[in-house]
Amino acid sequence: MTDKLKPLREQIDAIDAQILDLLNRRALIAQEVGHVKAETQAPVFRPEREAQVLRGVAERNPGPMGNREVQTIFREIMSSCRSLEKRVTVAYLGPAGTFSEQAVYQQFGSAVEGLPCASIDEVFRSAEAGTADFGVVPIENSSEGAVNRTLDMMLQTSLIISGEVAIAVHHSLMTKSGNMDGVTSICAHSQALAQCQVWLNQHYPHIARHAVASNAEAARLASEDGTVAAIASELAGAQYKLGVVKGHIQDDPHNRTRFAVVGTLQTAPSGKDQTSLVLAVPNKAGAVYQLLAPLAKHGVSMTRFESRPARMGSWEYYFYVDVEGHVHNPAVAQALGELQGNAAFFKVLGSYPVSL
Ligand SMILES: O=C(O)C(=O)C[C@]1(C(=O)O)C=C[C@@H](O)C=C1
């Protein structure tokens, strides 16, 4: 070791000792919080508090560390403190290596028990039955739009949305060999095939495409068969020891997927929240316009409006609406009260912190 390096490393060692001490002091307090919560049967996972802590560290961060990096560290700190109170189990659309699994870690950190499920329906069932404390389900993609199965399930379920996570979705084309020699089919989830179709049409128009249950399943198939190429995350590719033929092949470089954290927890206001609802109106002229009028009247902004055909009953469409603010906010509460009066069907799916 050079003479210059030695004193610097000694400083780092001293700071690490302080960090370790502080981390454990924090963990002891979290354990106390856990005892208080156990006495009052209060929920352990508090998305509003975690969102406030993460926003707070970004606001106070003097640098040179970036906000994102600092938030990643604090998310992990809270995850391990939380796991001293209780290890939360979260169901997601498996297998391991999917973007859904990535969303679980992004929201809960790594001290969490992931429960991979075979379908979106099973994620809901696990959280409804209490096998999992929460479920994480994809709700919409920035290029492909709504995930219809999730929207349909939100209508039927007794669960509510307790939080949301948005992740950047980058797809890679991967094979066992790392090249396309002898490849006769490209496999991926139908959403991933759709998100890469322009690129695929340009580069491999003559190779057959097959939709499979998940991108991780495609990676598994490619790991067993040299004639198969998979489109998946590099994380999934690494799990199956695939070589990358080409990374970032999604047509939209800013491709993102939003996931909902579903459970029984009614999340308290965090200071920057949104509320999701489902509505329906009788099929008559001007009904939708009239339905939404209370939002404008009370100054509540609508951030999302999605329609979905109703397959039964007397209404034509269900409208999935997100508005800014929490249901405990008086303006939101008043607007929703009036909106409910205009609607033939009305369900609040939940109020939760806006994702980072
Ligand atoms: O403040 C709490 O309620 C805690 O349990 C502490 C803590 C944390 O580590 O900061 C841990 C888990 C909760 O989800 C929120 C925050």
Coordinates of C-alpha atoms and ligand atoms in Angstrom, one line a residue:
M1 CA 0.0 0.0 0.0
T2 CA 1.3 3.4 -0.9
D3 CA 1.9 5.9 2.0
K4 CA -0.8 8.2 0.6
L5 CA -3.4 5.5 0.6
K6 CA -2.9 4.4 4.2
P7 CA -4.1 7.5 6.1
L8 CA -7.1 7.8 3.8
R9 CA -8.1 4.2 4.5
E10 CA -7.7 4.8 8.2
Q11 CA -10.2 7.7 7.9
I12 CA -12.6 5.4 6.0
D13 CA -12.2 2.8 8.7
A14 CA -13.0 5.3 11.5
I15 CA -16.0 6.6 9.6
D16 CA -17.2 3.0 8.9
A17 CA -17.0 2.3 12.7
Q18 CA -19.2 5.3 13.3
I19 CA -21.7 4.3 10.6
L20 CA -21.9 0.8 12.0
D21 CA -22.5 2.2 15.5
L22 CA -25.2 4.6 14.2
L23 CA -26.9 1.9 12.1
N24 CA -27.2 -0.4 15.2
R25 CA -28.5 2.4 17.3
R26 CA -31.1 3.1 14.7
A27 CA -31.9 -0.7 14.6
L28 CA -32.4 -0.8 18.4
I29 CA -34.9 2.1 18.2
A30 CA -36.7 0.3 15.3
Q31 CA -37.0 -2.7 17.5
E32 CA -38.6 -0.5 20.2
V33 CA -41.0 0.8 17.5
G34 CA -41.7 -2.8 16.7
H35 CA -42.7 -3.5 20.4
V36 CA -45.0 -0.5 20.5
K37 CA -46.6 -1.6 17.2
A38 CA -47.1 -5.1 18.5
E39 CA -48.8 -3.8 21.7
T40 CA -51.2 -1.7 19.6
Q41 CA -51.4 -4.2 16.7
A42 CA -50.3 -1.4 14.4
P43 CA -49.0 -2.4 10.9
V44 CA -45.2 -2.7 10.6
F45 CA -44.8 -1.6 7.0
R46 CA -45.6 2.2 6.8
P47 CA -45.2 3.3 3.1
E48 CA -46.0 6.9 4.0
R49 CA -43.2 7.1 6.6
E50 CA -40.7 5.4 4.3
A51 CA -41.6 7.8 1.5
Q52 CA -41.1 10.7 3.9
V53 CA -37.7 9.4 5.0
L54 CA -36.6 8.9 1.4
R55 CA -37.8 12.3 0.2
G56 CA -36.2 13.9 3.3
V57 CA -32.7 12.4 2.7
A58 CA -32.8 13.6 -0.9
E59 CA -33.8 17.1 0.2
R60 CA -31.0 17.2 2.8
N61 CA -28.4 15.5 0.7
P62 CA -25.4 17.8 0.4
G63 CA -23.6 15.5 -2.1
P64 CA -21.3 14.5 -3.7
M65 CA -23.3 11.3 -3.4
G66 CA -26.3 11.3 -5.8
N67 CA -29.9 11.4 -4.4
R68 CA -30.7 8.1 -6.0
E69 CA -27.7 6.4 -4.5
V70 CA -28.5 7.9 -1.0
Q71 CA -32.1 6.8 -1.3
T72 CA -31.0 3.2 -2.3
I73 CA -28.9 3.0 0.9
F74 CA -31.6 4.4 3.1
R75 CA -34.2 2.1 1.6
E76 CA -31.9 -0.8 2.6
I77 CA -31.4 0.6 6.1
M78 CA -35.2 0.8 6.6
S79 CA -35.7 -2.6 5.1
S80 CA -33.3 -4.2 7.6
C81 CA -34.8 -2.2 10.5
R82 CA -38.3 -3.2 9.4
S83 CA -37.2 -6.9 9.3
L84 CA -36.2 -6.6 12.9
E85 CA -39.8 -5.7 13.6
K86 CA -41.3 -8.3 11.3
R87 CA -40.1 -9.8 8.0
V88 CA -42.8 -8.8 5.5
T89 CA -43.8 -11.4 2.8
V90 CA -44.6 -10.0 -0.6
A91 CA -46.3 -12.0 -3.4
Y92 CA -45.3 -11.1 -7.0
L93 CA -45.6 -12.4 -10.6
G94 CA -42.7 -14.9 -10.8
P95 CA -40.6 -16.7 -11.4
A96 CA -37.5 -15.0 -9.9
G97 CA -35.8 -12.6 -12.3
T98 CA -39.0 -10.8 -13.5
F99 CA -39.5 -7.1 -13.4
S100 CA -42.1 -7.7 -10.8
E101 CA -39.4 -9.2 -8.5
Q102 CA -37.3 -6.1 -9.2
A103 CA -40.3 -3.9 -8.2
V104 CA -40.6 -5.8 -4.9
Y105 CA -37.0 -5.0 -4.0
Q106 CA -37.3 -1.5 -5.1
Q107 CA -40.2 -0.9 -2.8
F108 CA -39.3 -3.1 0.2
G109 CA -35.5 -3.4 0.0
S110 CA -33.8 -6.7 0.1
A111 CA -34.8 -7.8 3.7
V112 CA -38.2 -9.1 2.5
E113 CA -39.6 -12.5 1.8
G114 CA -40.5 -12.7 -1.9
L115 CA -43.3 -15.2 -2.8
P116 CA -43.2 -15.9 -6.6
C117 CA -46.7 -16.7 -8.0
A118 CA -47.7 -18.2 -11.4
S119 CA -50.2 -15.5 -12.3
I120 CA -51.6 -12.1 -11.4
D121 CA -54.7 -13.8 -10.0
E122 CA -52.5 -15.8 -7.7
V123 CA -50.7 -12.7 -6.4
F124 CA -54.1 -11.3 -5.4
R125 CA -55.3 -14.6 -3.8
S126 CA -52.0 -14.9 -1.8
A127 CA -52.5 -11.4 -0.3
E128 CA -56.3 -11.9 0.2
A129 CA -55.7 -15.2 2.0
G130 CA -52.9 -13.7 4.2
T131 CA -50.2 -16.1 2.8
A132 CA -48.5 -12.8 1.9
D133 CA -48.7 -9.5 3.6
F134 CA -48.8 -7.6 0.3
G135 CA -48.8 -8.3 -3.4
V136 CA -47.0 -6.4 -6.1
V137 CA -48.8 -6.4 -9.5
P138 CA -48.0 -4.5 -12.8
I139 CA -50.6 -1.9 -13.5
E140 CA -49.4 0.0 -16.5
N141 CA -46.5 0.3 -18.9
S142 CA -45.5 3.6 -20.5
S143 CA -45.5 2.1 -24.1
E144 CA -48.1 -0.7 -23.9
G145 CA -50.7 0.9 -21.6
A146 CA -52.8 -0.8 -18.9
V147 CA -52.3 -4.3 -17.7
N148 CA -55.9 -5.4 -18.1
R149 CA -55.9 -8.4 -15.8
T150 CA -54.7 -6.2 -12.9
L151 CA -57.4 -3.7 -13.6
D152 CA -60.1 -6.4 -13.7
M153 CA -58.8 -7.9 -10.5
M154 CA -58.8 -4.5 -8.7
L155 CA -62.6 -4.3 -9.4
Q156 CA -63.3 -7.7 -7.7
T157 CA -60.8 -7.8 -4.9
S158 CA -61.2 -6.7 -1.3
L159 CA -57.6 -5.5 -1.3
I160 CA -56.7 -1.9 -1.7
I161 CA -53.6 -0.1 -3.2
S162 CA -51.2 0.7 -0.3
G163 CA -48.3 1.9 -2.5
E164 CA -46.8 2.1 -6.0
V165 CA -43.4 1.5 -7.6
A166 CA -42.3 2.7 -11.0
I167 CA -39.3 1.0 -12.6
A168 CA -37.3 1.5 -15.7
V169 CA -37.8 -1.5 -18.0
H170 CA -34.8 -2.3 -20.2
H171 CA -35.0 -5.4 -22.4
S172 CA -32.0 -7.3 -23.8
L173 CA -31.8 -10.0 -26.5
M174 CA -29.9 -12.9 -25.0
T175 CA -28.9 -16.4 -26.0
K176 CA -26.8 -19.3 -24.5
S177 CA -23.9 -18.4 -26.9
G178 CA -24.2 -14.6 -26.8
N179 CA -24.8 -14.6 -30.6
M180 CA -27.7 -15.3 -33.0
D181 CA -26.1 -18.3 -34.9
G182 CA -28.6 -21.1 -35.3
V183 CA -31.4 -19.2 -33.5
T184 CA -34.9 -20.0 -35.0
S185 CA -37.2 -18.4 -32.4
I186 CA -37.3 -15.4 -30.1
C187 CA -39.3 -15.9 -26.9
A188 CA -40.6 -13.3 -24.4
H189 CA -43.8 -12.3 -22.5
S190 CA -46.3 -10.8 -25.0
Q191 CA -45.8 -7.3 -23.4
A192 CA -42.0 -7.5 -24.0
L193 CA -42.5 -8.6 -27.6
A194 CA -44.8 -5.7 -28.1
Q195 CA -42.4 -3.2 -26.5
C196 CA -39.5 -4.3 -28.8
Q197 CA -41.5 -4.9 -32.0
V198 CA -40.0 -2.0 -34.1
W199 CA -36.5 -3.1 -33.2
L200 CA -37.3 -6.8 -33.9
N201 CA -38.9 -5.9 -37.3
Q202 CA -35.8 -4.0 -38.2
H203 CA -33.2 -6.5 -37.1
Y204 CA -34.7 -10.0 -37.1
P205 CA -37.9 -9.8 -39.2
H206 CA -37.6 -13.5 -40.3
I207 CA -37.2 -15.1 -36.9
A208 CA -40.4 -16.5 -35.4
R209 CA -41.6 -14.8 -32.1
H210 CA -43.3 -16.8 -29.4
A211 CA -45.1 -15.4 -26.4
V212 CA -44.4 -17.3 -23.2
A213 CA -45.6 -16.9 -19.6
S214 CA -42.8 -14.5 -18.5
N215 CA -39.5 -13.1 -19.7
A216 CA -37.8 -15.1 -17.0
E217 CA -39.4 -18.3 -18.5
A218 CA -38.0 -17.2 -21.9
A219 CA -34.6 -16.9 -20.3
R220 CA -34.9 -20.4 -18.9
L221 CA -35.9 -21.8 -22.3
A222 CA -32.9 -20.1 -24.0
S223 CA -30.6 -21.5 -21.3
E224 CA -31.7 -25.0 -22.3
D225 CA -32.0 -24.6 -26.1
G226 CA -29.4 -22.9 -28.4
T227 CA -32.0 -22.3 -31.1
V228 CA -34.0 -20.0 -28.7
A229 CA -33.2 -16.3 -28.0
A230 CA -34.9 -14.6 -25.0
I231 CA -35.9 -11.0 -24.4
A232 CA -35.6 -10.3 -20.7
S233 CA -33.8 -8.1 -18.2
E234 CA -30.1 -8.6 -17.9
L235 CA -30.8 -9.7 -14.3
A236 CA -32.9 -12.6 -15.6
G237 CA -30.2 -13.4 -18.2
A238 CA -27.5 -13.5 -15.6
Q239 CA -29.6 -15.9 -13.5
Y240 CA -29.6 -18.3 -16.5
K241 CA -26.1 -17.6 -17.6
L242 CA -27.1 -16.1 -20.9
G243 CA -24.9 -14.0 -23.1
V244 CA -26.2 -10.6 -24.2
V245 CA -26.6 -10.3 -28.0
K246 CA -27.9 -6.7 -27.7
G247 CA -29.0 -4.6 -24.7
H248 CA -31.7 -1.9 -24.5
I249 CA -33.7 -3.1 -27.5
Q250 CA -37.0 -1.7 -26.2
D251 CA -38.5 0.8 -28.7
D252 CA -39.0 3.5 -26.1
P253 CA -35.7 4.3 -24.3
H254 CA -37.8 5.6 -21.4
N255 CA -39.9 2.5 -21.1
R256 CA -41.3 2.3 -17.6
T257 CA -43.8 0.0 -15.7
R258 CA -45.8 1.1 -12.7
F259 CA -46.6 -1.6 -10.1
A260 CA -49.2 -1.4 -7.4
V261 CA -48.6 -2.7 -3.9
V262 CA -51.9 -4.3 -2.9
G263 CA -52.9 -5.3 0.6
T264 CA -55.2 -4.4 3.4
L265 CA -53.2 -1.4 4.7
Q266 CA -54.9 2.0 4.4
T267 CA -51.8 4.1 4.0
A268 CA -51.8 7.4 5.9
P269 CA -51.0 10.7 4.1
S270 CA -47.3 11.3 3.3
G271 CA -47.5 14.8 1.9
K272 CA -47.3 13.8 -1.7
D273 CA -50.0 11.2 -2.5
Q274 CA -52.4 10.1 -5.1
T275 CA -55.8 8.3 -5.0
S276 CA -57.0 5.6 -7.4
L277 CA -60.7 5.1 -8.2
V278 CA -62.9 3.0 -10.4
L279 CA -66.1 4.6 -11.7
A280 CA -69.0 3.8 -14.1
V281 CA -71.8 6.0 -15.4
P282 CA -75.0 5.2 -17.2
N283 CA -74.6 5.3 -21.0
K284 CA -76.0 8.7 -21.8
A285 CA -74.7 11.9 -23.5
G286 CA -72.5 14.0 -21.3
A287 CA -72.4 11.5 -18.5
V288 CA -68.6 11.3 -18.2
Y289 CA -68.2 15.1 -18.4
Q290 CA -70.8 15.5 -15.6
L291 CA -69.2 12.7 -13.6
L292 CA -65.8 14.4 -13.5
A293 CA -67.0 18.0 -12.9
P294 CA -66.5 17.8 -9.1
L295 CA -62.8 17.4 -9.6
A296 CA -62.4 20.7 -11.4
K297 CA -64.8 22.4 -8.9
H298 CA -62.6 21.4 -6.0
G299 CA -59.3 21.9 -7.8
V300 CA -58.3 18.3 -7.7
S301 CA -56.0 17.3 -10.6
M302 CA -56.6 14.1 -12.6
T303 CA -53.3 12.3 -13.5
R304 CA -54.7 9.3 -15.2
F305 CA -57.9 8.3 -17.0
E306 CA -58.3 4.8 -18.4
S307 CA -61.4 3.1 -19.7
R308 CA -62.1 -0.6 -19.8
P309 CA -65.2 -2.3 -21.3
A310 CA -67.6 -3.7 -18.7
R311 CA -68.3 -7.2 -19.7
M312 CA -71.5 -7.6 -17.7
G313 CA -74.3 -5.4 -16.4
S314 CA -75.9 -2.3 -17.6
W315 CA -72.8 0.0 -17.9
E316 CA -70.6 0.2 -20.9
Y317 CA -67.3 1.1 -19.4
Y318 CA -65.4 1.2 -16.2
F319 CA -63.2 4.3 -15.8
Y320 CA -59.9 4.0 -13.8
V321 CA -59.0 7.4 -12.5
D322 CA -56.0 8.6 -10.5
V323 CA -56.2 12.0 -8.8
E324 CA -53.6 14.0 -6.9
G325 CA -53.9 14.0 -3.1
H326 CA -55.0 11.7 -0.4
V327 CA -58.7 10.9 0.5
H328 CA -58.0 12.5 3.9
N329 CA -57.3 15.8 2.2
P330 CA -60.6 17.8 2.5
A331 CA -60.7 19.0 -1.2
V332 CA -60.2 15.4 -2.4
A333 CA -62.8 14.0 0.1
Q334 CA -65.4 16.6 -1.0
A335 CA -64.7 16.0 -4.7
L336 CA -65.0 12.3 -4.3
G337 CA -68.2 12.6 -2.3
E338 CA -69.8 14.6 -5.1
L339 CA -68.4 12.3 -7.7
Q340 CA -69.9 9.3 -6.0
G341 CA -73.3 10.9 -6.2
N342 CA -73.0 11.1 -10.0
A343 CA -71.6 7.6 -10.5
A344 CA -73.5 4.4 -11.1
F345 CA -70.5 2.5 -9.7
F346 CA -67.8 4.0 -7.4
K347 CA -64.9 2.3 -5.7
V348 CA -61.8 3.9 -4.1
L349 CA -58.9 1.6 -4.8
G350 CA -56.6 3.4 -2.3
S351 CA -54.5 6.5 -1.4
Y352 CA -50.8 6.1 -1.3
P353 CA -47.5 8.0 -1.8
V354 CA -46.5 9.0 -5.3
S355 CA -43.6 6.8 -6.3
L356 CA -40.1 8.3 -6.2
Ligands
LIG1 O1 -41.4 4.5 11.8 C1 -41.8 3.4 11.8 O2 -43.0 3.1 12.0 C2 -40.8 2.2 11.8 O3 -41.2 1.1 11.9 C3 -39.4 2.5 11.4 C4 -39.1 2.3 9.9 C5 -37.7 2.8 9.7 O4 -36.8 2.0 9.7 O5 -37.5 4.0 9.5 C6 -39.3 0.9 9.5 C7 -40.4 0.4 9.0 C8 -41.6 1.2 8.6 O6 -42.1 0.9 7.3 C9 -41.2 2.7 8.6 C10 -40.1 3.2 9.1

